[in-house]
Coordinates of C-alpha atoms and ligand atoms in Angstrom, one line a residue:
X566 CA 3.5 294.2 198.0
X567 CA 6.8 292.7 196.5
X568 CA 6.5 292.6 193.0
X569 CA 8.7 290.7 190.6
X570 CA 8.8 290.5 187.2
X571 CA 10.5 287.8 184.9
X572 CA 11.9 289.4 181.5
X573 CA 11.7 287.8 178.1
X574 CA 11.6 284.1 179.0
X575 CA 9.8 281.6 176.7
X576 CA 6.4 280.6 178.6
X577 CA 4.1 278.4 178.5
X578 CA 1.2 278.5 180.7
X579 CA -1.2 275.7 179.6
X580 CA -3.9 277.7 179.7
X581 CA -5.7 277.0 176.6
X582 CA -6.8 280.7 175.8
X583 CA -3.1 280.9 174.9
X584 CA -0.6 279.9 172.7
X585 CA 1.2 277.1 173.6
X586 CA 4.1 278.9 174.1
X587 CA 5.3 282.2 173.3
X588 CA 8.4 285.2 174.1
X589 CA 7.3 287.3 177.0
X590 CA 7.0 288.5 180.6
X591 CA 5.4 287.6 183.3
X592 CA 5.3 290.1 186.9
X593 CA 4.5 288.5 190.5
X594 CA 2.8 290.7 192.7
X595 CA 2.5 289.3 196.3
X596 CA 1.1 285.9 196.3
X597 CA -0.4 286.3 192.7
X598 CA 0.5 286.6 188.9
X599 CA -0.2 289.9 188.3
X600 CA 0.0 289.6 184.6
X601 CA 1.4 287.5 181.3
X602 CA 2.7 289.7 178.4
X603 CA 3.1 288.6 175.1
X604 CA 6.4 289.9 173.2
X605 CA 6.1 292.8 171.1
X606 CA 4.1 293.7 174.5
X607 CA 6.4 294.2 177.6
X608 CA 5.4 294.7 181.3
X609 CA 7.1 297.8 182.3
X610 CA 4.2 298.7 185.7
X611 CA 6.9 298.8 188.2
X612 CA 8.3 299.2 190.6
X613 CA 9.6 296.1 191.0
X614 CA 11.8 294.8 193.6
X615 CA 13.1 292.5 191.6
X616 CA 14.0 291.8 187.9
X617 CA 14.7 288.2 186.8
X618 CA 16.4 287.7 183.0
X619 CA 14.3 285.1 181.7
X620 CA 16.2 285.1 178.2
X621 CA 17.3 281.1 179.0
X622 CA 14.2 280.0 180.6
X623 CA 11.0 278.2 179.8
X624 CA 8.5 279.5 182.7
X625 CA 5.8 277.1 183.4
X626 CA 3.9 275.9 186.4
X627 CA 5.1 274.1 189.1
X628 CA 5.2 270.5 189.3
X629 CA 2.3 268.8 191.1
X630 CA 3.1 265.5 192.9
X631 CA 0.6 264.0 194.2
X632 CA 1.5 260.8 195.3
X633 CA 4.1 260.1 198.3
X634 CA 5.6 259.4 201.6
X635 CA 7.8 262.1 202.0
X636 CA 10.2 260.8 205.4
X637 CA 10.9 257.7 203.2
X638 CA 13.7 260.0 201.8
X639 CA 15.3 258.1 204.8
X640 CA 15.0 254.4 203.4
X641 CA 16.0 255.3 200.2
X642 CA 18.1 252.5 199.0
X643 CA 17.7 250.9 202.1
X644 CA 15.7 248.2 200.3
X645 CA 15.5 247.6 196.6
X646 CA 14.8 244.7 193.9
X647 CA 11.6 243.3 196.3
X648 CA 8.4 242.4 195.8
X649 CA 5.9 245.0 197.2
X650 CA 4.4 243.2 200.3
X651 CA 7.8 241.6 201.3
X652 CA 9.8 244.9 200.7
X653 CA 6.7 246.5 202.8
X654 CA 6.0 244.2 205.9
X655 CA 9.9 242.8 206.4
X656 CA 12.4 245.8 205.4
X657 CA 10.2 249.1 205.7
X658 CA 7.3 248.6 208.3
X659 CA 10.1 247.4 211.1
X660 CA 12.5 249.9 210.3
X661 CA 9.4 252.7 210.5
X662 CA 8.5 251.1 213.9
X663 CA 11.4 252.6 215.0
X664 CA 10.9 255.8 213.3
X665 CA 10.4 259.2 216.1
X666 CA 9.1 262.3 215.0
X667 CA 12.6 264.1 215.1
X668 CA 13.0 261.7 211.8
X669 CA 10.1 262.3 210.0
X670 CA 10.8 265.9 210.5
X671 CA 14.6 265.9 208.7
X672 CA 13.1 262.8 206.2
X673 CA 10.5 265.5 205.2
X674 CA 13.0 268.3 204.8
X675 CA 15.1 266.1 202.5
X676 CA 12.3 265.4 200.6
X677 CA 11.0 269.0 200.5
X678 CA 14.5 269.9 199.5
X679 CA 14.8 267.1 196.5
X680 CA 11.5 268.5 195.0
X681 CA 11.7 272.1 195.5
X682 CA 15.3 271.5 193.3
X683 CA 13.4 269.6 191.4
X684 CA 10.6 271.9 189.9
X685 CA 7.8 270.2 192.5
X686 CA 5.8 273.2 194.2
X687 CA 2.8 271.3 195.7
X688 CA 3.7 267.3 197.2
X689 CA 1.5 265.0 198.4
X690 CA 1.9 263.0 201.6
X691 CA 0.5 260.1 204.0
X692 CA 2.7 259.6 207.1
X693 CA 3.2 259.7 210.4
X694 CA 4.1 262.4 212.9
X695 CA 2.1 264.8 210.5
X696 CA 3.0 267.7 213.1
X697 CA 6.6 267.3 211.9
X698 CA 5.3 267.6 208.6
X699 CA 3.3 270.3 208.7
X700 CA 5.7 272.3 210.4
X701 CA 9.0 271.1 207.5
X702 CA 6.1 272.5 205.1
X703 CA 5.3 275.2 206.3
X704 CA 9.0 276.8 207.5
X705 CA 10.0 275.6 203.7
X706 CA 7.2 277.5 201.6
X707 CA 6.0 274.5 199.8
X708 CA 2.2 273.5 199.2
X709 CA 1.2 270.4 200.5
X710 CA -1.2 268.2 200.9
X711 CA -1.2 266.1 204.2
X712 CA -2.6 262.9 206.1
X713 CA -2.0 260.9 208.7
X714 CA -1.4 257.5 207.3
X715 CA -4.4 255.2 208.9
X716 CA -4.0 251.1 209.4
X717 CA -7.6 249.3 210.6
X718 CA -6.1 246.0 211.4
X719 CA -6.2 246.4 215.1
X720 CA -8.7 248.8 215.5
X721 CA -6.5 252.0 214.5
X722 CA -8.9 254.3 216.9
X723 CA -5.7 256.7 217.4
X724 CA -5.0 257.2 214.6
X725 CA -8.2 258.5 213.6
X726 CA -8.3 260.8 216.8
X727 CA -4.6 262.4 215.6
X728 CA -6.1 262.9 212.1
X729 CA -9.1 264.7 213.9
X730 CA -6.4 267.1 216.1
X731 CA -4.1 267.3 213.1
X732 CA -6.8 268.6 210.7
X733 CA -8.1 271.2 213.1
X734 CA -4.7 272.7 214.0
X735 CA -3.4 272.8 210.1
X736 CA -6.1 272.6 208.0
X737 CA -5.6 275.9 205.4
X738 CA -2.5 276.9 207.5
X739 CA 0.6 278.6 206.0
X740 CA -1.5 281.1 204.1
X741 CA -3.6 277.9 202.9
X742 CA -0.5 276.2 201.5
X743 CA -1.4 273.0 203.6
X744 CA -4.5 271.1 203.4
X745 CA -5.2 268.6 205.4
X746 CA -6.7 264.8 204.1
X747 CA -7.7 261.5 205.9
X748 CA -5.4 258.8 204.8
X749 CA -6.9 255.2 205.1
X750 CA -3.8 253.3 203.7
X751 CA -5.8 250.8 201.7
X752 CA -9.0 248.5 201.9
X753 CA -6.3 245.6 202.8
X754 CA -5.4 247.1 205.8
X755 CA -8.5 249.0 206.5
X756 CA -11.2 246.8 206.8
X757 CA -14.8 248.3 205.7
X758 CA -16.0 248.7 209.7
X759 CA -12.8 250.7 210.2
X760 CA -13.2 252.7 206.6
X761 CA -17.2 253.8 207.8
X762 CA -15.5 255.2 210.3
X763 CA -13.3 257.4 208.5
X764 CA -16.2 258.2 205.9
X765 CA -18.0 259.6 208.9
X766 CA -14.4 261.7 210.8
X767 CA -14.7 262.3 206.9
X768 CA -18.3 263.7 206.4
X769 CA -17.7 265.2 209.9
X770 CA -14.7 267.7 209.6
X771 CA -15.5 268.3 205.8
X772 CA -12.2 266.8 204.4
X773 CA -11.5 264.7 201.4
X774 CA -9.6 261.5 201.8
X775 CA -6.7 259.4 200.0
X776 CA -6.3 255.9 199.8
X777 CA -3.9 253.2 197.7
X778 CA -5.9 251.2 195.4
X779 CA -5.5 248.0 193.6
X780 CA -1.9 248.7 193.4
X781 CA -0.8 244.6 193.2
X782 CA -3.0 242.3 191.2
X783 CA -2.5 240.0 194.7
X784 CA -4.1 242.8 196.2
X785 CA -7.3 242.8 194.0
X786 CA -7.0 238.5 193.9
X787 CA -7.2 238.6 198.0
X788 CA -10.1 241.1 197.9
X789 CA -11.8 239.4 195.3
X790 CA -11.4 236.3 197.1
X791 CA -12.5 237.9 200.5
X792 CA -15.0 240.0 199.8
X793 CA -15.8 238.9 196.2
X794 CA -15.4 242.4 195.2
X795 CA -12.9 244.5 193.4
X796 CA -11.1 247.1 195.4
X797 CA -13.0 249.9 193.5
X798 CA -16.2 248.1 194.0
X799 CA -16.0 247.5 197.5
X800 CA -15.2 251.2 198.5
X801 CA -18.1 251.8 196.2
X802 CA -20.3 249.9 198.4
X803 CA -18.6 251.1 201.3
X804 CA -20.1 254.7 200.2
X805 CA -15.9 255.9 200.4
X806 CA -16.5 257.8 196.7
X807 CA -19.1 259.8 198.3
X808 CA -16.1 261.7 199.9
X809 CA -14.0 263.2 197.7
X810 CA -11.5 260.8 196.7
X811 CA -7.7 261.1 195.4
X812 CA -7.0 256.6 194.6
X813 CA -3.4 256.2 194.3
X814 CA -2.0 253.5 191.9
X815 CA -4.8 252.2 190.2
X816 CA -2.6 249.4 188.5
X817 CA -5.0 247.1 188.1
X818 CA -8.5 248.2 186.9
X819 CA -10.5 246.1 184.9
X820 CA -13.4 248.2 182.2
X821 CA -15.9 248.0 185.1
X822 CA -13.7 249.7 188.0
X823 CA -12.4 252.1 185.7
X824 CA -16.3 253.0 185.1
X825 CA -17.0 253.4 189.0
X826 CA -14.2 255.6 189.3
X827 CA -15.1 257.9 186.4
X828 CA -19.2 258.1 187.5
X829 CA -18.0 258.8 191.1
X830 CA -15.5 261.5 189.7
X831 CA -12.3 259.5 191.7
X832 CA -9.1 261.4 191.3
X833 CA -6.0 259.0 190.4
X834 CA -2.5 259.6 191.5
X835 CA -0.6 257.4 188.7
X836 CA 3.3 256.7 189.8
X837 CA 4.5 255.1 187.2
X838 CA 8.5 254.9 188.4
X839 CA 7.2 253.3 191.8
X840 CA 5.2 250.1 190.2
X841 CA 7.4 249.6 187.7
X842 CA 10.4 249.4 190.4
X843 CA 8.3 247.2 192.9
X844 CA 7.2 245.2 189.6
X845 CA 3.5 245.8 190.5
X846 CA 2.4 246.9 187.3
X847 CA 1.7 249.5 184.6
X848 CA -1.4 251.5 185.0
X849 CA -4.2 251.7 182.0
X850 CA -3.7 255.7 182.0
X851 CA -5.1 256.6 178.3
X852 CA -8.0 254.4 179.2
X853 CA -9.1 256.3 182.4
X854 CA -8.1 260.0 180.9
X855 CA -10.3 258.5 177.7
X856 CA -13.3 258.3 180.4
X857 CA -12.2 261.6 181.5
X858 CA -10.6 260.7 185.3
X859 CA -8.4 263.3 186.5
X860 CA -4.8 261.5 186.6
X861 CA -2.4 263.4 188.0
X862 CA 1.0 262.3 188.2
X863 CA 3.3 261.4 191.6
X864 CA 6.2 260.1 192.7
X865 CA 5.4 257.6 195.6
X866 CA 7.9 257.1 198.5
X867 CA 11.8 257.7 197.5
X868 CA 12.3 254.2 199.1
X869 CA 10.1 252.5 196.0
X870 CA 11.4 255.3 193.3
X871 CA 14.1 256.1 194.0
X872 CA 14.0 259.9 193.2
X873 CA 11.4 262.6 193.5
X874 CA 12.0 264.1 190.1
X875 CA 8.5 264.6 188.4
X876 CA 10.1 265.3 184.9
X877 CA 11.1 261.5 185.2
X878 CA 8.1 261.1 186.0
X879 CA 5.6 262.6 183.1
X880 CA 8.1 261.0 181.2
X881 CA 7.5 257.5 181.7
X882 CA 4.1 258.2 181.7
X883 CA 3.9 259.2 178.3
X884 CA 6.5 256.2 177.3
X885 CA 4.5 253.2 179.2
X886 CA 1.1 254.4 177.2
X887 CA 3.3 254.7 174.1
X888 CA 4.6 251.3 174.7
X889 CA 2.4 249.0 176.0
X890 CA -0.3 250.8 173.8
X891 CA 2.1 250.1 171.1
X892 CA 0.8 253.3 169.9
X893 CA 3.2 257.0 169.5
X894 CA 0.4 259.3 169.1
X895 CA -0.9 257.8 172.8
X896 CA -0.3 260.2 175.8
X897 CA 1.4 263.4 174.2
X898 CA 3.8 265.9 175.6
X899 CA 1.1 268.2 176.4
X900 CA -1.0 265.9 178.1
X901 CA 2.1 264.6 180.0
X902 CA 2.7 267.9 181.3
X903 CA -1.0 268.6 182.4
X904 CA -1.5 265.4 184.4
X905 CA 1.9 266.8 186.1
X906 CA 0.4 270.5 187.1
X907 CA -3.5 271.7 186.5
X908 CA -4.6 267.9 186.1
X909 CA -3.3 267.2 189.6
X910 CA -3.9 270.4 190.8
X911 CA -7.5 269.4 189.9
X912 CA -7.0 266.4 191.5
X913 CA -6.1 267.2 194.5
X914 CA -9.0 270.0 194.8
X915 CA -6.2 273.0 195.0
X916 CA -8.0 275.8 193.0
X917 CA -6.2 278.8 191.2
X918 CA -3.0 276.5 190.5
X919 CA -1.5 274.4 187.4
X920 CA -2.0 276.7 184.9
X921 CA -0.2 280.5 184.4
X922 CA -2.5 283.0 184.5
X923 CA -3.7 286.4 185.6
X924 CA -5.0 286.2 189.4
X925 CA -4.0 282.7 190.0
X926 CA -1.2 282.0 192.4
X927 CA 2.5 282.3 191.9
X928 CA 3.5 278.8 192.0
X929 CA 5.4 278.8 188.7
X930 CA 9.2 277.2 188.0
X931 CA 11.9 278.3 185.6
X932 CA 14.1 275.6 183.5
X933 CA 17.1 276.7 182.3
X934 CA 17.8 275.7 178.5
X935 CA 20.9 276.9 177.9
X936 CA 22.6 273.4 177.7
X937 CA 23.4 270.8 174.9
X938 CA 20.5 268.3 176.4
X939 CA 18.2 270.9 175.5
X940 CA 19.2 273.0 172.1
X941 CA 17.5 273.6 169.9
X942 CA 14.3 274.3 171.0
X943 CA 11.5 272.9 167.8
X944 CA 8.6 272.6 170.7
X945 CA 9.1 273.7 174.5
X946 CA 6.8 271.6 175.5
X947 CA 8.3 268.5 174.1
X948 CA 11.9 269.1 175.7
X949 CA 10.4 269.6 179.0
X950 CA 9.0 265.9 179.2
X951 CA 11.3 264.3 176.8
X952 CA 14.8 265.8 177.0
X953 CA 15.2 267.9 180.3
X954 CA 15.6 266.7 184.3
X955 CA 14.5 267.8 187.4
X956 CA 18.2 269.3 188.0
X957 CA 17.9 271.6 185.0
X958 CA 15.3 273.5 187.4
X959 CA 16.6 277.0 188.2
X960 CA 14.0 278.9 190.0
X961 CA 11.0 277.8 192.0
X962 CA 8.1 280.2 193.0
X963 CA 5.4 279.1 195.4
X964 CA 2.5 281.9 196.4
X965 CA 4.8 284.5 195.0
X966 CA 7.9 283.6 197.3
X967 CA 11.2 282.7 195.6
X968 CA 12.2 279.1 197.2
X969 CA 14.7 278.5 194.5
X970 CA 17.1 280.8 192.9
X971 CA 20.3 279.5 190.5
X972 CA 19.9 276.2 192.1
X973 CA 20.0 277.6 195.4
X974 CA 17.1 276.8 198.1
X975 CA 16.2 280.0 199.6
X976 CA 14.8 278.9 202.9
X977 CA 16.5 275.8 203.2
X978 CA 19.8 275.4 204.4
X979 CA 20.6 272.6 202.5
X980 CA 23.6 271.2 204.2
X981 CA 22.4 271.2 207.6
X982 CA 19.4 269.1 206.2
X983 CA 21.7 266.6 204.5
X984 CA 23.9 266.1 207.9
X985 CA 20.5 265.5 209.7
X986 CA 18.9 263.8 207.3
X987 CA 22.3 261.5 207.8
X988 CA 22.3 261.6 211.6
X989 CA 18.5 260.2 211.3
X990 CA 19.5 257.2 209.2
X991 CA 22.7 256.2 210.9
X992 CA 20.4 256.6 214.4
X993 CA 17.5 254.4 213.0
X994 CA 19.8 251.7 211.3
X995 CA 21.5 251.1 214.4
X996 CA 18.3 250.9 216.4
X997 CA 16.5 248.3 213.7
X998 CA 19.7 246.6 214.2
X999 CA 19.9 246.4 218.1
X1000 CA 16.0 245.1 218.0
Ligands
NI1359 NI1 2.4 255.1 198.5

């Protein structure tokens, strides 16, 4: 087993049994964290394959992106400043209809490169050609929770068959780095009869599911008109929440909707950047947290964000709650950081990640602190959340494997990815215009 030690770093474990931060060593043995020492106690129990100088680092748990559509990187800045319905129906869906497996593969590679370079160690995806997405995740070394997006308006049975195959082929693959879930897109694209089929498949295969929920005011209004219920009320009645569910967005919730999510243990993915950009609104995050809901943070696709920088999203999460509630004490920096790490991991059902602790998976990142915007450092957690950016991430490890070192990707050819992604994008736009 290979052993690596990071020496003399400021360590932020987010483990409640430890101080918020301290100077120390962190040793990784194989795929797990072997030891975390607090100075003056040092870790000398080698031999080490690698010794990393951590004197300019904050070492912390890797970031967990709980919602996205990775290959939408190819559509970055393709359609902006439009409302969700128009953006989706007139711009995004037509060009997505042109996408081939190869496009999804390179778009996903581009997304993973961007995510690793901004500190994300686990990402969530709902898209198509998922075998190629899983392949990209496997090769890059990142941890991933993947689902085939399902639309049930015209039957959608093919998607269910593909999902079942996908579960068979990839559940727990890549040394457990890949988790497969079901991905019914949303209540407005998946009628009740279809959602019942999704529930049956989830029960049969023992998988969780992820779904977009109450993203816009219009979605809630038309659900009330059509079904006489809010989207959470409808899903509860259909029995969706008997399956472990991750609901993305949850922007427009009544108090009783929030109670439904809390009582049914529904996990939420909050996507502040995407919700703001699409003018969807601001989710009641502080109220959801008050009710004990696991609220993780996500970027959503790069086409509605337009980047995949989780540090930006955690800052937005903290600032928006303070701003809309006019209360600066709400959603402090530590809460925002926990939402982006341990709470996200819980929302995705990934055990032994999200904090730094002996015996836990070595999914960790190091942020460089010797930069003008991060000096001085009265409070490392405040510096991470309020002052840093994804580009400050210097080192990324998943399952003990180094994926980024000195900002260089170790398992991906960055230039090749940029070239291939550009080729795919050019072809897509050309084909889109021909049709
Ligand atoms: Ni989405």
